[in-house]
mmCIF file of C-alpha atoms in Angstrom:
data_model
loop_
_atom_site.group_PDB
_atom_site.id
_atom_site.type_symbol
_atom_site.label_atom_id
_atom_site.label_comp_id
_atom_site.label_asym_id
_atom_site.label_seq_id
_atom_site.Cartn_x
_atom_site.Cartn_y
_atom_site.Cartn_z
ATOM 1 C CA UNK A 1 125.802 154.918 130.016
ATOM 2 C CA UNK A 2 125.858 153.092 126.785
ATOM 3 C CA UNK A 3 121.836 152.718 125.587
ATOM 4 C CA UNK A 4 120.417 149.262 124.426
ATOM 5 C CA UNK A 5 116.726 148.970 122.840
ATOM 6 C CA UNK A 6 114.695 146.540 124.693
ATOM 7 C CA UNK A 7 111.758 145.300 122.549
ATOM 8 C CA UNK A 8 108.650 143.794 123.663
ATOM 9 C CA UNK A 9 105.526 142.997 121.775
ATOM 10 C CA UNK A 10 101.791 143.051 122.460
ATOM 11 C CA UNK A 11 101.006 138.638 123.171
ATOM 12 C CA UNK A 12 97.652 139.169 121.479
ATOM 13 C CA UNK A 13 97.824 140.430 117.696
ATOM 14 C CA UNK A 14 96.627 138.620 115.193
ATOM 15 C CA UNK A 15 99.512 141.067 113.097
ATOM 16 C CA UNK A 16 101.310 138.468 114.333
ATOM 17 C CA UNK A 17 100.796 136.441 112.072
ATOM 18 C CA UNK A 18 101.372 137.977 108.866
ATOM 19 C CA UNK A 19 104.222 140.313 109.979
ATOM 20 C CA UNK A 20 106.056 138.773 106.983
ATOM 21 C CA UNK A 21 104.165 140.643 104.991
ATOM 22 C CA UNK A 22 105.513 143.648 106.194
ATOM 23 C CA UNK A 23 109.172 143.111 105.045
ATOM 24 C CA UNK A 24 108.263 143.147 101.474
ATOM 25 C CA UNK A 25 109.514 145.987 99.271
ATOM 26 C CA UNK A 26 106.365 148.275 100.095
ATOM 27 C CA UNK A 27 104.883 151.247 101.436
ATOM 28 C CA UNK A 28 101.706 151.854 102.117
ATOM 29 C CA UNK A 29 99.909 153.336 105.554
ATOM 30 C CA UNK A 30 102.114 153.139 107.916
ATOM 31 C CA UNK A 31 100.278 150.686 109.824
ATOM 32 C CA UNK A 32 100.251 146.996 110.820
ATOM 33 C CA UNK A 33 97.264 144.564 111.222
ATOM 34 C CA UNK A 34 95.490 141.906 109.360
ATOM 35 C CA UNK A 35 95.866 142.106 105.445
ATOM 36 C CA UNK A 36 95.921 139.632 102.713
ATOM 37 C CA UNK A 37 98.574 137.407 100.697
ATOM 38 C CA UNK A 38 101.996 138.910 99.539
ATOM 39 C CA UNK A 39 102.397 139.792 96.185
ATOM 40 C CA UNK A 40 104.391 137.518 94.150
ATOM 41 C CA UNK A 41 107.735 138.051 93.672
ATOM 42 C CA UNK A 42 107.865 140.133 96.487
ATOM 43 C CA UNK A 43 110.723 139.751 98.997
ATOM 44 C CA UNK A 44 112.216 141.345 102.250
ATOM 45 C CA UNK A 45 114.675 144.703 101.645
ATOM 46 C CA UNK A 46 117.933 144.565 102.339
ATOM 47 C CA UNK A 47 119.191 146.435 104.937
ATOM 48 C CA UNK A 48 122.239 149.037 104.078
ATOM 49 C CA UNK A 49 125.400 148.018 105.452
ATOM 50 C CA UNK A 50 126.448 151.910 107.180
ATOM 51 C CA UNK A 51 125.569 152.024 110.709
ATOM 52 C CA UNK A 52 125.742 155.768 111.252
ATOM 53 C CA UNK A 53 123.877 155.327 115.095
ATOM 54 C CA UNK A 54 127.010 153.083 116.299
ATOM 55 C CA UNK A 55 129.497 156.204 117.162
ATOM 56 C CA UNK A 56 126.496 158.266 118.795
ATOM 57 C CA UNK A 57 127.662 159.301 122.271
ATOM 58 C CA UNK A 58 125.450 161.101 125.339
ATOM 59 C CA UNK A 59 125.575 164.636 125.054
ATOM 60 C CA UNK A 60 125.469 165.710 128.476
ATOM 61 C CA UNK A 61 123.385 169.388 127.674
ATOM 62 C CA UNK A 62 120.844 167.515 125.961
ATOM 63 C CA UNK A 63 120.635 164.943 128.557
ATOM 64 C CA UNK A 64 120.327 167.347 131.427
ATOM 65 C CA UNK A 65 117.155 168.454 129.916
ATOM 66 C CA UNK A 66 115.216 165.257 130.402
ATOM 67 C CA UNK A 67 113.209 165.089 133.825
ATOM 68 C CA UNK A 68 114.851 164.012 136.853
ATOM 69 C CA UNK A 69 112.680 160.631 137.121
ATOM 70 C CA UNK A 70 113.580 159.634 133.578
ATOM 71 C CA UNK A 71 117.188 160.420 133.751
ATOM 72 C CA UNK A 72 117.090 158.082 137.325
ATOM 73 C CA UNK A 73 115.050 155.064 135.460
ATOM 74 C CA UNK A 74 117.371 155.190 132.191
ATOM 75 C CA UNK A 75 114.499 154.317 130.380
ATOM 76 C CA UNK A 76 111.412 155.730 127.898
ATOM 77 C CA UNK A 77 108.751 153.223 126.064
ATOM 78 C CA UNK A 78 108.341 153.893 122.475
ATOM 79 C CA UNK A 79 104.762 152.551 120.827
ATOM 80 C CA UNK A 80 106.838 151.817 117.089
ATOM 81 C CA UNK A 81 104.377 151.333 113.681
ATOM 82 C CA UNK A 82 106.872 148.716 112.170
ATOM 83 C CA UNK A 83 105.322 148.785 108.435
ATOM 84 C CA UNK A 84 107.732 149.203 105.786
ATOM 85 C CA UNK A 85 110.643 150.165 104.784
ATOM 86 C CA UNK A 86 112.682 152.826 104.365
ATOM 87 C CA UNK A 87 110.695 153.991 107.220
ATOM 88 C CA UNK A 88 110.079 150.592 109.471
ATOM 89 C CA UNK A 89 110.462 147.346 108.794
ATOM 90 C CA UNK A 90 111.086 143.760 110.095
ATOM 91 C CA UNK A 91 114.002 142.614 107.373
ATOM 92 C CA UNK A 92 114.562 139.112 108.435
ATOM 93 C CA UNK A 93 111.271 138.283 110.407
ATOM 94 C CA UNK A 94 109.382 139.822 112.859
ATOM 95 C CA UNK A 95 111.400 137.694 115.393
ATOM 96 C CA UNK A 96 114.398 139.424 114.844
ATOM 97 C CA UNK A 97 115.329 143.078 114.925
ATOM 98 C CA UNK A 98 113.371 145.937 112.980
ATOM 99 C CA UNK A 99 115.398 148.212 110.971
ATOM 100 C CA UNK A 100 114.567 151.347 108.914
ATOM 101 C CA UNK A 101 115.021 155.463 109.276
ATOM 102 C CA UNK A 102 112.421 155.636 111.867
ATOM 103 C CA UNK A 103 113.987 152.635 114.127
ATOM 104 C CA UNK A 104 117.618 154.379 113.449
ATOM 105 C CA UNK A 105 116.546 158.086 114.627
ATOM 106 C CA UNK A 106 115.045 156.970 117.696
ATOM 107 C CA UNK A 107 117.883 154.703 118.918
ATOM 108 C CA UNK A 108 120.123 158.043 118.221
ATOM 109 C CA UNK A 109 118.103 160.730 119.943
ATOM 110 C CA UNK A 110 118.086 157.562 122.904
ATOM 111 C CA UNK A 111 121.631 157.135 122.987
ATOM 112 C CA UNK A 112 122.462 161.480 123.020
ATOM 113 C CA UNK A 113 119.984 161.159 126.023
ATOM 114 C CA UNK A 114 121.981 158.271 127.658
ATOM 115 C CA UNK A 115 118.747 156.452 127.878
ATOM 116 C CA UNK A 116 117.351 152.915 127.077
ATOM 117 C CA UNK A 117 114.313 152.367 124.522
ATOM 118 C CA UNK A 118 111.600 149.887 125.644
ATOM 119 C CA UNK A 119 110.072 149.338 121.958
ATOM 120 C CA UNK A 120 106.984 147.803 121.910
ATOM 121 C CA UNK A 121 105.892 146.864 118.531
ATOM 122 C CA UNK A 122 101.755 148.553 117.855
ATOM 123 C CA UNK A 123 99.506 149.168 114.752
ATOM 124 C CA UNK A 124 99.833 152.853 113.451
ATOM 125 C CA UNK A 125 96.138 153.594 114.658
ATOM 126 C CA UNK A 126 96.676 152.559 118.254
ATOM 127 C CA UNK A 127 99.608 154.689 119.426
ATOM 128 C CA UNK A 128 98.690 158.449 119.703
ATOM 129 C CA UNK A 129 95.218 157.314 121.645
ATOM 130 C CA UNK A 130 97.390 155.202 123.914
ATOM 131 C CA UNK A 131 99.986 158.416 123.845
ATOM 132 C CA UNK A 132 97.233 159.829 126.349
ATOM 133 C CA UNK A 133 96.881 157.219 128.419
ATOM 134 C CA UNK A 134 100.775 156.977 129.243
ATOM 135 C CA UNK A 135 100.857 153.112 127.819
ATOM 136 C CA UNK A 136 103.907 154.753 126.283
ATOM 137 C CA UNK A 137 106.677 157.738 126.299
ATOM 138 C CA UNK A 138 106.576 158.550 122.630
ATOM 139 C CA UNK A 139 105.714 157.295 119.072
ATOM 140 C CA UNK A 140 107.240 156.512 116.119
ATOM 141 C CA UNK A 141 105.101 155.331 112.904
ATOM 142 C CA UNK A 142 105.911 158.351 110.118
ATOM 143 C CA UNK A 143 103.613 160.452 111.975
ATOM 144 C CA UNK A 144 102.513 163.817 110.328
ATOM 145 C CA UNK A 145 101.725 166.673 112.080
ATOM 146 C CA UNK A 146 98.568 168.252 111.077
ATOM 147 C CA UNK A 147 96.419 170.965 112.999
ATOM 148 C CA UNK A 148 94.100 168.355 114.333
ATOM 149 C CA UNK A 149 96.736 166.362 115.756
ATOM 150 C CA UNK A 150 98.019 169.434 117.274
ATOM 151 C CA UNK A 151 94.911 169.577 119.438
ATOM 152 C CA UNK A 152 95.954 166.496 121.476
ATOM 153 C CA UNK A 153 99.196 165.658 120.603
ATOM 154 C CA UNK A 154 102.910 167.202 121.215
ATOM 155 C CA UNK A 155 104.652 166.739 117.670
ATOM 156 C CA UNK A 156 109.522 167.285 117.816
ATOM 157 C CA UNK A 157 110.029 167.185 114.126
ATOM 158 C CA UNK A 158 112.913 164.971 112.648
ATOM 159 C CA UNK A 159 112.096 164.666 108.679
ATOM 160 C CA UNK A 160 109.607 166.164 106.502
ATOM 161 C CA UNK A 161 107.810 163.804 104.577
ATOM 162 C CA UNK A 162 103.833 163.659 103.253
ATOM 163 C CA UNK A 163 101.151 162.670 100.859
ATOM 164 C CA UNK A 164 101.530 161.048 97.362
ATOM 165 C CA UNK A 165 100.097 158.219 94.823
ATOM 166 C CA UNK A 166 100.940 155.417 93.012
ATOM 167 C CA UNK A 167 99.733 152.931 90.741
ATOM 168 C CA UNK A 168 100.773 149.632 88.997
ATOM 169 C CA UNK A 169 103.497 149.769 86.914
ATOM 170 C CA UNK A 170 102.399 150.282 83.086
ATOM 171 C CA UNK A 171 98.438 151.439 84.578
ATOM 172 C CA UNK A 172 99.921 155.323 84.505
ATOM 173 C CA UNK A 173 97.082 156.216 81.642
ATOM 174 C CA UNK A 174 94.714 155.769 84.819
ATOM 175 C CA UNK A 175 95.511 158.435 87.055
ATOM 176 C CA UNK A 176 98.399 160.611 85.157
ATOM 177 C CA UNK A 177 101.652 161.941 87.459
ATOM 178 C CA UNK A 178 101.499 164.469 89.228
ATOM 179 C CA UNK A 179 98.260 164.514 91.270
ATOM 180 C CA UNK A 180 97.740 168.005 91.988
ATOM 181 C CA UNK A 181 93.834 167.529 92.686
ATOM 182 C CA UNK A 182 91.583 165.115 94.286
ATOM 183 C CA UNK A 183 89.012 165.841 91.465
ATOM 184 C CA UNK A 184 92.088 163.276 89.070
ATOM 185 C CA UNK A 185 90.660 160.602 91.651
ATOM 186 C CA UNK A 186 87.403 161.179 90.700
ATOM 187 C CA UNK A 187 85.659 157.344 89.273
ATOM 188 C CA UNK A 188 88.717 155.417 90.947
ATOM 189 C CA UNK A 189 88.837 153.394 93.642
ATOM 190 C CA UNK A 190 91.730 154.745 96.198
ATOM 191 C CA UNK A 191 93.484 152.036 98.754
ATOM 192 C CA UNK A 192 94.756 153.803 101.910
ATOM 193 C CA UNK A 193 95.823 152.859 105.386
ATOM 194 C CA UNK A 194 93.778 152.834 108.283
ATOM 195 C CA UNK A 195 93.994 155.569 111.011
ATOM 196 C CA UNK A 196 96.157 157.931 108.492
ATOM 197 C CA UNK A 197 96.514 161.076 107.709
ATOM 198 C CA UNK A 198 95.500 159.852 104.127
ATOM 199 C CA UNK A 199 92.241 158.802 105.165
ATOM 200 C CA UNK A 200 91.409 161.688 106.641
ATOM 201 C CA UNK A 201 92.143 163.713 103.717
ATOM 202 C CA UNK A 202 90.245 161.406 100.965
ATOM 203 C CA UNK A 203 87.375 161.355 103.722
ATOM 204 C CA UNK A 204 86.911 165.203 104.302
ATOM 205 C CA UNK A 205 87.529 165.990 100.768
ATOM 206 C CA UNK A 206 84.872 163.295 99.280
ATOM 207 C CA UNK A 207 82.764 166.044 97.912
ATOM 208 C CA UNK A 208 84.863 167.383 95.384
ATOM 209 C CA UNK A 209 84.090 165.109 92.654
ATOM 210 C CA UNK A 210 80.264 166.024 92.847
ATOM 211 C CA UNK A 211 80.843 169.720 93.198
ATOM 212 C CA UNK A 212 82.759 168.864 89.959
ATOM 213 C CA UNK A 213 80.279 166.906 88.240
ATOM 214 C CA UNK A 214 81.692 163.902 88.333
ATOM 215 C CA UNK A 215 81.566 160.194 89.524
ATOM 216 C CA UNK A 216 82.923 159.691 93.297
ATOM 217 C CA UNK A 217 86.112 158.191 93.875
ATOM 218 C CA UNK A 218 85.528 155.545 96.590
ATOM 219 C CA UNK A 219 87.728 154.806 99.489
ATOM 220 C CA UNK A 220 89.474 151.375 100.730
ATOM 221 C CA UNK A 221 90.720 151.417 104.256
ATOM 222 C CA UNK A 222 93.803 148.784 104.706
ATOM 223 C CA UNK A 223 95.553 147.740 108.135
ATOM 224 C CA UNK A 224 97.980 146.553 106.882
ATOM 225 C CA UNK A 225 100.357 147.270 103.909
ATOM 226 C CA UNK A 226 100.870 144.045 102.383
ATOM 227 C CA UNK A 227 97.202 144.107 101.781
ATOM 228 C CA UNK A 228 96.791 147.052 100.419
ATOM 229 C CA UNK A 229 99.499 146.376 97.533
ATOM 230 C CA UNK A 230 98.069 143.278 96.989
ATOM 231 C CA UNK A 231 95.010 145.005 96.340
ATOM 232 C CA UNK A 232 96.685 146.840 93.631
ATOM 233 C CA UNK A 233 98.129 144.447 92.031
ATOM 234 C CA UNK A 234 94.454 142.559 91.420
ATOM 235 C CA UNK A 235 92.788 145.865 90.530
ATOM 236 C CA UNK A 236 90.764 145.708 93.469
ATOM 237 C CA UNK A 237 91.858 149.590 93.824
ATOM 238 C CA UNK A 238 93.562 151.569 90.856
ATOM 239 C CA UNK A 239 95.504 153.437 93.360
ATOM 240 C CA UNK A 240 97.766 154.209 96.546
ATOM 241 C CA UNK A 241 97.514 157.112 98.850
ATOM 242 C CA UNK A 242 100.712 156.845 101.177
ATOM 243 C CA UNK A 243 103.441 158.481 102.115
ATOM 244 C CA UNK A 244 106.110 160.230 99.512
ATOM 245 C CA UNK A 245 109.209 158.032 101.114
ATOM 246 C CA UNK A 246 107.488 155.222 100.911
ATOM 247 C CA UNK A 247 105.543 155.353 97.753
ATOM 248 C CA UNK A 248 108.784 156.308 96.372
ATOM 249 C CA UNK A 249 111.242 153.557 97.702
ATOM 250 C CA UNK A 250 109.147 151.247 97.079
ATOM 251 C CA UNK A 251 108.941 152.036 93.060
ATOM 252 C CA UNK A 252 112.642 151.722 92.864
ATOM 253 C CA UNK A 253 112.146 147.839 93.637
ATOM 254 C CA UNK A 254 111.302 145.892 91.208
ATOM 255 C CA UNK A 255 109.260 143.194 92.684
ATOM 256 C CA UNK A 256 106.867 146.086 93.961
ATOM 257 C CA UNK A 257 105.958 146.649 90.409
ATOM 258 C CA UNK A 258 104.181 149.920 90.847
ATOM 259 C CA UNK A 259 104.767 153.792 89.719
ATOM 260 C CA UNK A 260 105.023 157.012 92.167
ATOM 261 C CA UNK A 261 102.963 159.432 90.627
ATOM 262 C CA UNK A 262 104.894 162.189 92.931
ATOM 263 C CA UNK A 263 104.152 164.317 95.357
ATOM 264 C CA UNK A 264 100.945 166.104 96.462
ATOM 265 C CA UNK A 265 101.199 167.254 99.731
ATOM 266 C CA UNK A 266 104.199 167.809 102.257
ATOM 267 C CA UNK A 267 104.200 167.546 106.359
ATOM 268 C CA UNK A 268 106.500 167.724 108.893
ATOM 269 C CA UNK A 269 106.641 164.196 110.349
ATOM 270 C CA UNK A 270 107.397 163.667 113.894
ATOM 271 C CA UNK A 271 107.799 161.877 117.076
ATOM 272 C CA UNK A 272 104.537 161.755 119.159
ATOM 273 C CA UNK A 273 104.197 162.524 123.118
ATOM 274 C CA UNK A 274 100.524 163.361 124.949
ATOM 275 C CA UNK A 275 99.985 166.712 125.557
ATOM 276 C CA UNK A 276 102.399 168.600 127.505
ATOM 277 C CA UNK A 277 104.756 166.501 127.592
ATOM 278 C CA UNK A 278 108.018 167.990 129.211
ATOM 279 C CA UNK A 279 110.431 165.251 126.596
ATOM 280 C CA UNK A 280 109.404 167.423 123.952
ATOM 281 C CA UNK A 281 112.684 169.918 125.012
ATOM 282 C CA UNK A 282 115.361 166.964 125.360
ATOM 283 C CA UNK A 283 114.033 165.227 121.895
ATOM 284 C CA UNK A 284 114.425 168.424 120.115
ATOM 285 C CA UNK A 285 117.589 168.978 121.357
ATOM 286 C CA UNK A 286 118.900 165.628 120.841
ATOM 287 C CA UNK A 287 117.586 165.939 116.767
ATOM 288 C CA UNK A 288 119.167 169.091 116.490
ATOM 289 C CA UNK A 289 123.033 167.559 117.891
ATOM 290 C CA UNK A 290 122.507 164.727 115.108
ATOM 291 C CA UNK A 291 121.797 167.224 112.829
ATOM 292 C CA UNK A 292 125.154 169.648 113.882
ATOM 293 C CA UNK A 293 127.352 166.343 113.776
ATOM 294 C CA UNK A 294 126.496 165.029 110.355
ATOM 295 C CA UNK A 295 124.307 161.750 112.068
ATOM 296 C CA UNK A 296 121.201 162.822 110.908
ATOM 297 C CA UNK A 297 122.463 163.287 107.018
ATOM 298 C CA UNK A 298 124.126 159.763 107.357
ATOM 299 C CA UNK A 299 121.170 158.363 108.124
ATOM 300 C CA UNK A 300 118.811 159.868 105.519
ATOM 301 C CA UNK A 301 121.415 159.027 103.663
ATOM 302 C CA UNK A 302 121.361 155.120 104.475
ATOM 303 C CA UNK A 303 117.846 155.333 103.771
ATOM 304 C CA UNK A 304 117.538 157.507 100.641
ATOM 305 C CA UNK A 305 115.073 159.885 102.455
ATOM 306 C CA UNK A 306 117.907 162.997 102.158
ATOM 307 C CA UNK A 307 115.644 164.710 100.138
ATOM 308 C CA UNK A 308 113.342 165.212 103.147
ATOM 309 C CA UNK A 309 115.646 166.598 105.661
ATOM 310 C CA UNK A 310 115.101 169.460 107.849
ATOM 311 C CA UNK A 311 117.833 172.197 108.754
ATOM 312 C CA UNK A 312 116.527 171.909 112.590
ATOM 313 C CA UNK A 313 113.948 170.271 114.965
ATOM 314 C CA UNK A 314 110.552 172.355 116.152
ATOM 315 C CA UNK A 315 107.843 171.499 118.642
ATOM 316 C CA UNK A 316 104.448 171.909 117.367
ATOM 317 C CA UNK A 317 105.195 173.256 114.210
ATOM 318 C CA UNK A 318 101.562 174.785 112.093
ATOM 319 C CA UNK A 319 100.923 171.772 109.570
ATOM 320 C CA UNK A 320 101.359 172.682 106.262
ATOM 321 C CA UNK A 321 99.229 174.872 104.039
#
């Protein structure tokens, strides 16, 4: 059958509201919520003209490998983190379609599986908790897999991504490129999304700066990205923690008017199912056929992410080390 995305969208989310916000040319948590004003200048990305997803046929081998119930209904929910861009984005409102890599790979691995999406839109933080409670089939929100995830959460691998910095543009004599070492944070105030792998990190590794002698660096937790640049670009926080994608696309714009300070720390980045879930086979599968007919490089591509590709999809990969 020929797939269609049906999107639906929580009625109660005060997100709502500044969903804007979340088209600008910025990366930050991957996450949604209540933030502050948009930085000026800023304005929605563009969205690239190649639609590699549109020729994507059903693969019947992949297919076969869903369960019997889903292949009957024709039909998974997807919890989506629609944040920013290249990842996730709303590019003309948050009325009308999201675009981005994330939105692209799951309406590919759908269509190989002859399946319909049900997309419901969610903040980052909420969808691997509601993962559990069956609310939906998978996640999508740049998701890295990391050993405590692992404990709870089934992780098929489509790009491999991570943690990096940036500051304004022109403030690089603050924190110099390339991080290598939380102890460089050390005095600075960090800006980082809620929920995130990044928080986690600055969180369990607070310690280093005294062990080192030195002054703290303190931690600001954002919901939502829009925020969280603005708070850069009032010196409210000297710097970004965020993803490397991200941080990086949105230094080539302009209006963003910050620098990536590269990368410091890599992770496979997946999409989500509770534990044990048996779509873990059929999603791999389906990753893997983009990947063998040239889909999956077309849409990196698109997206200028093809510096994070992978050579093939794993379940439950080890995080990084």
């Amino acid at each position: 059958m020929s797939p269609a995305v049906v999107r639906t969208r929580p009625r109660l989310v005060t997100a709502l509201a500044l969903l804007p916000l979340l088209a600008l040319t910025a990366c930050g948590s991957g996450s949604e919520g209540t933030g502050g004003a948009a930085p000026a200048g800023a304005r929605a990305a563009a969205v690239p003209s190649d639609d590699p997803v549109a020729d994507v046929r059903e693969v019947p081998s992949a297919a076969a490998l869903l369960p019997a119930d889903v292949r009957e209904a024709g039909t998974l929910r997807v919890g989506s983190s629609i944040g920013f861009p290249p990842g996730a984005y709303y590019p003309n409102g948050s009325d009308k379609a999201a675009a981005g890599q994330d939105i692209d790979l799951a309406d590919a691995v759908a269509k190989v599986l002859g399946v319909k999406l049900r997309r419901q839109d969610a903040s980052f933080e909420t969808i691997l908790p509601a993962l559990g409670s069956g609310k939906y089939d998978f996640g999508t929100g740049n998701f890295g897999v990391t050993a405590e995830r692992l404990k709870t959460i089934d992780f098929v691998t489509y790009i491999n991504d991570g943690q990096g910095f940036a500051v304004r543009k022109g403030d690089t004599g603050t924190l110099r490129a390339p991080v290598t070492d939380l102890t460089q944070l050390c005095g600075l105030t960090v800006g980082t999304g809620a929920g995130t792998t990044f928080e986690t990190t600055l969180t369990a590794q607070k310690g280093v700066c005294a062990k080192a002698g030195k002054k703290p660096y303190d931690v600001k937790v954002y919901s939502e990205n829009g925020a969280t640049l603005t708070a850069l670009q009032q010196g409210r926080i000297d710097v970004v923690m965020s993803t490397i994608n991200g941080l990086r696309y949105q230094a080539a714009q302009p209006a963003s008017r910050t620098a990536f300070l590269g990368e410091y720390h890599r992770l496979d980045v997946g999409f989500a199912f509770k534990k044990g879930s048996p779509l873990t086979k059929a999603f791999r599968a389906a990753v893997d056929e983009l990947i063998e007919d040239g889909t999956y490089a077309r849409i990196l591509k698109k997206w200028g992410t093809s510096a994070s590709a992978i050579e093939t999809s794993r379940i439950n990969p080890p995080e990084h080390t």
